[in-house]
Amino acid sequence: MTLMQPFKTVLDMQTGALQPTGPIIQRHLSDMQHMYLDQEAYAQILAVEGDRLIYEVYQAPGVPEVAGQILHGTTIIYPGCVGQEFHMTKGHFHAQRDRAEVYVGLKGEGHLLLQTEDGVVEDMPMRPGTVAYIPPLWAHRTVNTGEQPFSFLSAWPGDAGHDYGAIEKMGFAKLLVDQGGQVTLVDNPRFL
Ligand code: S6P
Ligand code: ZN
């Protein structure tokens, strides 16, 4: 391994932005076409309001994606729903399934949904200060269940990689929905 210089970034605790940052990933509604259950609501939002920004990811710059390194960054999920379903990330397994991750809640209110290959789901509410451990072999998705932006810090192994395909195909077995103002975990009728 070649020697690299230590460095730091500054986290804006109000917005969740990192400075300096690597490329910022923005995911809009159209990036998540088949992920929300209510396809009518999805089409209606696109037609009436346009392609809304669902979440952004800032990643600390210059960390090589290799074993031994620790990639890290922040995610900000903006508040809102598609139908009854709260705004969420796409969700993924790590391509190397035996790589773990740590999330630290920064601002706002959300949930971390975890799921095994067999479809077993864990639902973990997250607030500022929550330190969540995502063990190897669990897919993970975060959901903004509050009325403000929900942000968190993540750190994961440099060689973890991301596998989105499995979740795009199978979805999550449970959904977080707004039922009359109550955050409710329900079965996903489309779960394969
Ligand atoms: C990376 C880590 C997070 C997510 C981010 C967006 O391993 O879990 O940085 O990438 O929260 O979620 P997703 O599912 O779109 O990558
Ligand atoms: Zn991850």
Short mmCIF file of C-alpha atoms and ligand atoms in Angstrom, two decimals:
data_model
loop_
_atom_site.label_atom_id
_atom_site.label_comp_id
_atom_site.label_asym_id
_atom_site.label_seq_id
_atom_site.Cartn_x
_atom_site.Cartn_y
_atom_site.Cartn_z
CA MET A 1 0.00 0.00 0.00
CA THR A 2 1.30 3.48 -0.82
CA LEU A 3 1.51 6.09 1.94
CA MET A 4 -1.19 8.74 1.73
CA GLN A 5 -1.52 12.02 3.58
CA PRO A 6 -3.91 12.24 6.53
CA PHE A 7 -6.72 14.70 5.90
CA LYS A 8 -9.93 16.01 7.39
CA THR A 9 -13.22 17.35 6.12
CA VAL A 10 -15.70 19.62 7.86
CA LEU A 11 -19.26 18.48 8.40
CA ASP A 12 -21.90 21.21 8.36
CA MET A 13 -24.16 20.04 11.18
CA GLN A 14 -27.04 22.15 9.90
CA THR A 15 -27.16 20.86 6.33
CA GLY A 16 -25.19 17.57 6.52
CA ALA A 17 -22.83 18.75 3.72
CA LEU A 18 -19.13 17.80 3.80
CA GLN A 19 -16.45 20.31 2.82
CA PRO A 20 -14.35 19.59 0.83
CA THR A 21 -16.26 16.79 -0.83
CA GLY A 22 -15.79 14.31 -3.65
CA PRO A 23 -18.49 14.14 -6.32
CA ILE A 24 -21.98 14.70 -4.88
CA ILE A 25 -24.50 12.04 -5.87
CA GLN A 26 -28.04 13.32 -6.29
CA ARG A 27 -30.93 10.89 -6.62
CA HIS A 28 -34.14 12.24 -8.06
CA LEU A 29 -37.52 10.55 -8.18
CA SER A 30 -36.89 9.33 -11.73
CA ASP A 31 -33.80 7.44 -10.52
CA MET A 32 -36.09 5.27 -8.40
CA GLN A 33 -38.89 4.47 -10.79
CA HIS A 34 -39.87 0.99 -9.65
CA MET A 35 -38.89 1.37 -6.02
CA TYR A 36 -42.00 3.10 -4.71
CA LEU A 37 -45.16 1.04 -4.37
CA ASP A 38 -47.66 3.65 -5.57
CA GLN A 39 -46.85 3.98 -9.28
CA GLU A 40 -49.80 6.35 -9.85
CA ALA A 41 -48.50 8.75 -7.23
CA TYR A 42 -45.04 8.44 -8.78
CA ALA A 43 -46.33 9.40 -12.24
CA GLN A 44 -48.51 12.19 -10.82
CA ILE A 45 -45.59 13.85 -9.01
CA LEU A 46 -43.43 13.70 -12.14
CA ALA A 47 -46.22 15.18 -14.29
CA VAL A 48 -47.34 17.94 -11.92
CA GLU A 49 -44.33 18.89 -9.82
CA GLY A 50 -41.41 17.58 -11.85
CA ASP A 51 -38.46 15.39 -10.97
CA ARG A 52 -38.05 16.06 -7.27
CA LEU A 53 -34.72 15.63 -5.46
CA ILE A 54 -35.06 12.77 -2.97
CA TYR A 55 -31.55 12.55 -1.49
CA GLU A 56 -27.90 13.60 -1.81
CA VAL A 57 -24.69 11.82 -0.88
CA TYR A 58 -21.40 13.61 -0.09
CA GLN A 59 -18.31 11.41 -0.03
CA ALA A 60 -14.98 12.39 1.51
CA PRO A 61 -12.59 12.99 -1.41
CA GLY A 62 -9.60 10.97 -2.47
CA VAL A 63 -10.00 7.77 -0.46
CA PRO A 64 -9.02 4.83 -2.69
CA GLU A 65 -11.66 2.10 -2.96
CA VAL A 66 -9.40 -0.70 -1.79
CA ALA A 67 -9.07 -2.99 1.23
CA GLY A 68 -7.66 -1.21 4.29
CA GLN A 69 -9.24 2.16 3.50
CA ILE A 70 -12.40 3.51 5.13
CA LEU A 71 -14.75 5.33 2.77
CA HIS A 72 -17.00 7.82 4.52
CA GLY A 73 -19.55 10.47 3.78
CA THR A 74 -22.95 11.88 4.57
CA THR A 75 -26.44 11.34 3.19
CA ILE A 76 -29.26 13.87 3.33
CA ILE A 77 -32.77 12.62 2.58
CA TYR A 78 -35.29 15.40 1.99
CA PRO A 79 -38.72 15.07 3.60
CA GLY A 80 -41.79 13.95 1.70
CA CYS A 81 -43.79 10.97 0.50
CA VAL A 82 -44.58 9.19 -2.74
CA GLY A 83 -48.16 8.12 -2.11
CA GLN A 84 -48.03 7.05 1.53
CA GLU A 85 -44.42 5.89 1.37
CA PHE A 86 -41.75 8.10 2.92
CA HIS A 87 -38.74 9.30 0.91
CA MET A 88 -35.93 6.76 1.09
CA THR A 89 -32.62 5.69 -0.41
CA LYS A 90 -32.41 3.00 -3.10
CA GLY A 91 -30.83 0.56 -0.66
CA HIS A 92 -28.12 -1.97 -1.39
CA PHE A 93 -26.10 -4.94 -0.27
CA HIS A 94 -22.37 -4.51 -0.29
CA ALA A 95 -20.97 -6.28 -3.35
CA GLN A 96 -18.64 -8.04 -0.94
CA ARG A 97 -21.36 -9.31 1.34
CA ASP A 98 -19.08 -9.68 4.36
CA ARG A 99 -18.35 -5.96 4.67
CA ALA A 100 -20.02 -4.05 7.53
CA GLU A 101 -20.85 -0.34 7.95
CA VAL A 102 -21.54 2.25 10.67
CA TYR A 103 -24.19 5.01 10.46
CA VAL A 104 -24.36 7.98 12.85
CA GLY A 105 -27.56 10.04 12.94
CA LEU A 106 -26.87 13.79 12.56
CA LYS A 107 -30.13 15.66 12.10
CA GLY A 108 -33.81 14.94 11.63
CA GLU A 109 -35.69 11.71 12.13
CA GLY A 110 -35.50 8.56 10.13
CA HIS A 111 -35.37 4.80 10.11
CA LEU A 112 -32.73 2.34 8.98
CA LEU A 113 -34.26 -0.75 7.37
CA LEU A 114 -32.02 -3.81 7.21
CA GLN A 115 -32.74 -7.01 5.34
CA THR A 116 -31.03 -10.38 4.89
CA GLU A 117 -30.92 -12.32 1.62
CA ASP A 118 -33.79 -14.40 3.06
CA GLY A 119 -36.01 -11.33 3.46
CA VAL A 120 -35.74 -10.99 7.25
CA VAL A 121 -36.18 -7.28 8.09
CA GLU A 122 -35.00 -5.20 11.05
CA ASP A 123 -36.38 -1.69 11.52
CA MET A 124 -34.16 0.70 13.48
CA PRO A 125 -35.39 4.25 14.24
CA MET A 126 -32.59 6.84 13.99
CA ARG A 127 -32.23 10.27 15.56
CA PRO A 128 -29.29 12.63 16.05
CA GLY A 129 -26.69 10.66 18.02
CA THR A 130 -27.92 7.17 17.09
CA VAL A 131 -24.95 4.99 16.18
CA ALA A 132 -26.21 2.07 14.08
CA TYR A 133 -24.09 -0.95 13.24
CA ILE A 134 -24.86 -2.68 9.95
CA PRO A 135 -23.29 -6.15 10.21
CA PRO A 136 -22.00 -8.07 7.18
CA LEU A 137 -24.70 -9.71 4.99
CA TRP A 138 -27.47 -7.13 5.65
CA ALA A 139 -28.85 -4.90 2.88
CA HIS A 140 -29.58 -1.38 4.13
CA ARG A 141 -31.95 1.43 3.21
CA THR A 142 -32.67 4.68 5.09
CA VAL A 143 -36.01 6.45 5.22
CA ASN A 144 -36.89 10.02 6.22
CA THR A 145 -39.93 9.70 8.48
CA GLY A 146 -39.83 13.30 9.73
CA GLU A 147 -40.71 16.72 8.44
CA GLN A 148 -37.14 18.05 8.17
CA PRO A 149 -34.16 16.77 6.17
CA PHE A 150 -32.76 13.60 7.75
CA SER A 151 -28.96 13.34 7.62
CA PHE A 152 -26.44 10.76 8.78
CA LEU A 153 -22.74 9.96 8.51
CA SER A 154 -21.58 6.59 7.14
CA ALA A 155 -18.24 4.78 7.15
CA TRP A 156 -17.60 1.55 5.26
CA PRO A 157 -14.66 -0.56 4.05
CA GLY A 158 -12.88 0.62 0.93
CA ASP A 159 -13.41 -2.66 -0.91
CA ALA A 160 -17.09 -3.16 0.03
CA GLY A 161 -18.60 -2.11 -3.31
CA HIS A 162 -22.35 -1.74 -3.89
CA ASP A 163 -24.89 -4.20 -5.25
CA TYR A 164 -28.12 -2.37 -6.12
CA GLY A 165 -29.42 -5.04 -8.50
CA ALA A 166 -30.61 -7.46 -5.83
CA ILE A 167 -32.75 -4.80 -4.14
CA GLU A 168 -34.01 -3.41 -7.48
CA LYS A 169 -35.26 -6.92 -8.25
CA MET A 170 -36.56 -8.08 -4.88
CA GLY A 171 -37.31 -4.80 -3.06
CA PHE A 172 -37.60 -4.69 0.71
CA ALA A 173 -40.15 -6.97 2.41
CA LYS A 174 -41.40 -4.05 4.54
CA LEU A 175 -42.29 -0.45 3.72
CA LEU A 176 -42.48 2.61 5.97
CA VAL A 177 -45.67 4.53 5.31
CA ASP A 178 -47.57 7.47 6.73
CA GLN A 179 -50.92 6.15 7.93
CA GLY A 180 -52.93 9.10 9.19
CA GLY A 181 -49.83 10.80 10.60
CA GLN A 182 -48.44 7.58 12.15
CA VAL A 183 -45.15 6.12 10.94
CA THR A 184 -46.14 2.51 10.21
CA LEU A 185 -44.17 -0.52 9.02
CA VAL A 186 -46.27 -2.58 6.60
CA ASP A 187 -45.73 -5.64 4.39
CA ASN A 188 -44.68 -4.88 0.82
CA PRO A 189 -47.26 -6.62 -1.38
CA ARG A 190 -44.80 -6.61 -4.30
CA PHE A 191 -41.97 -8.27 -2.39
CA LEU A 192 -40.62 -11.24 -4.35
C1 S6P B 1 -22.53 3.32 1.41
C2 S6P B 1 -23.51 3.79 2.43
C3 S6P B 1 -24.23 5.13 2.15
C4 S6P B 1 -25.25 5.02 0.98
C5 S6P B 1 -26.12 6.28 0.89
C6 S6P B 1 -27.12 6.25 -0.25
O1 S6P B 1 -22.16 2.00 1.60
O2 S6P B 1 -24.42 2.79 2.78
O3 S6P B 1 -23.29 6.11 1.88
O4 S6P B 1 -24.60 4.80 -0.23
O5 S6P B 1 -26.84 6.44 2.08
O6 S6P B 1 -27.83 5.06 -0.31
P1 S6P B 1 -27.81 4.16 -1.64
O7 S6P B 1 -28.55 2.91 -1.26
O8 S6P B 1 -28.45 4.94 -2.71
O9 S6P B 1 -26.36 3.90 -1.92
ZN ZN B 2 -23.64 0.56 2.46
#
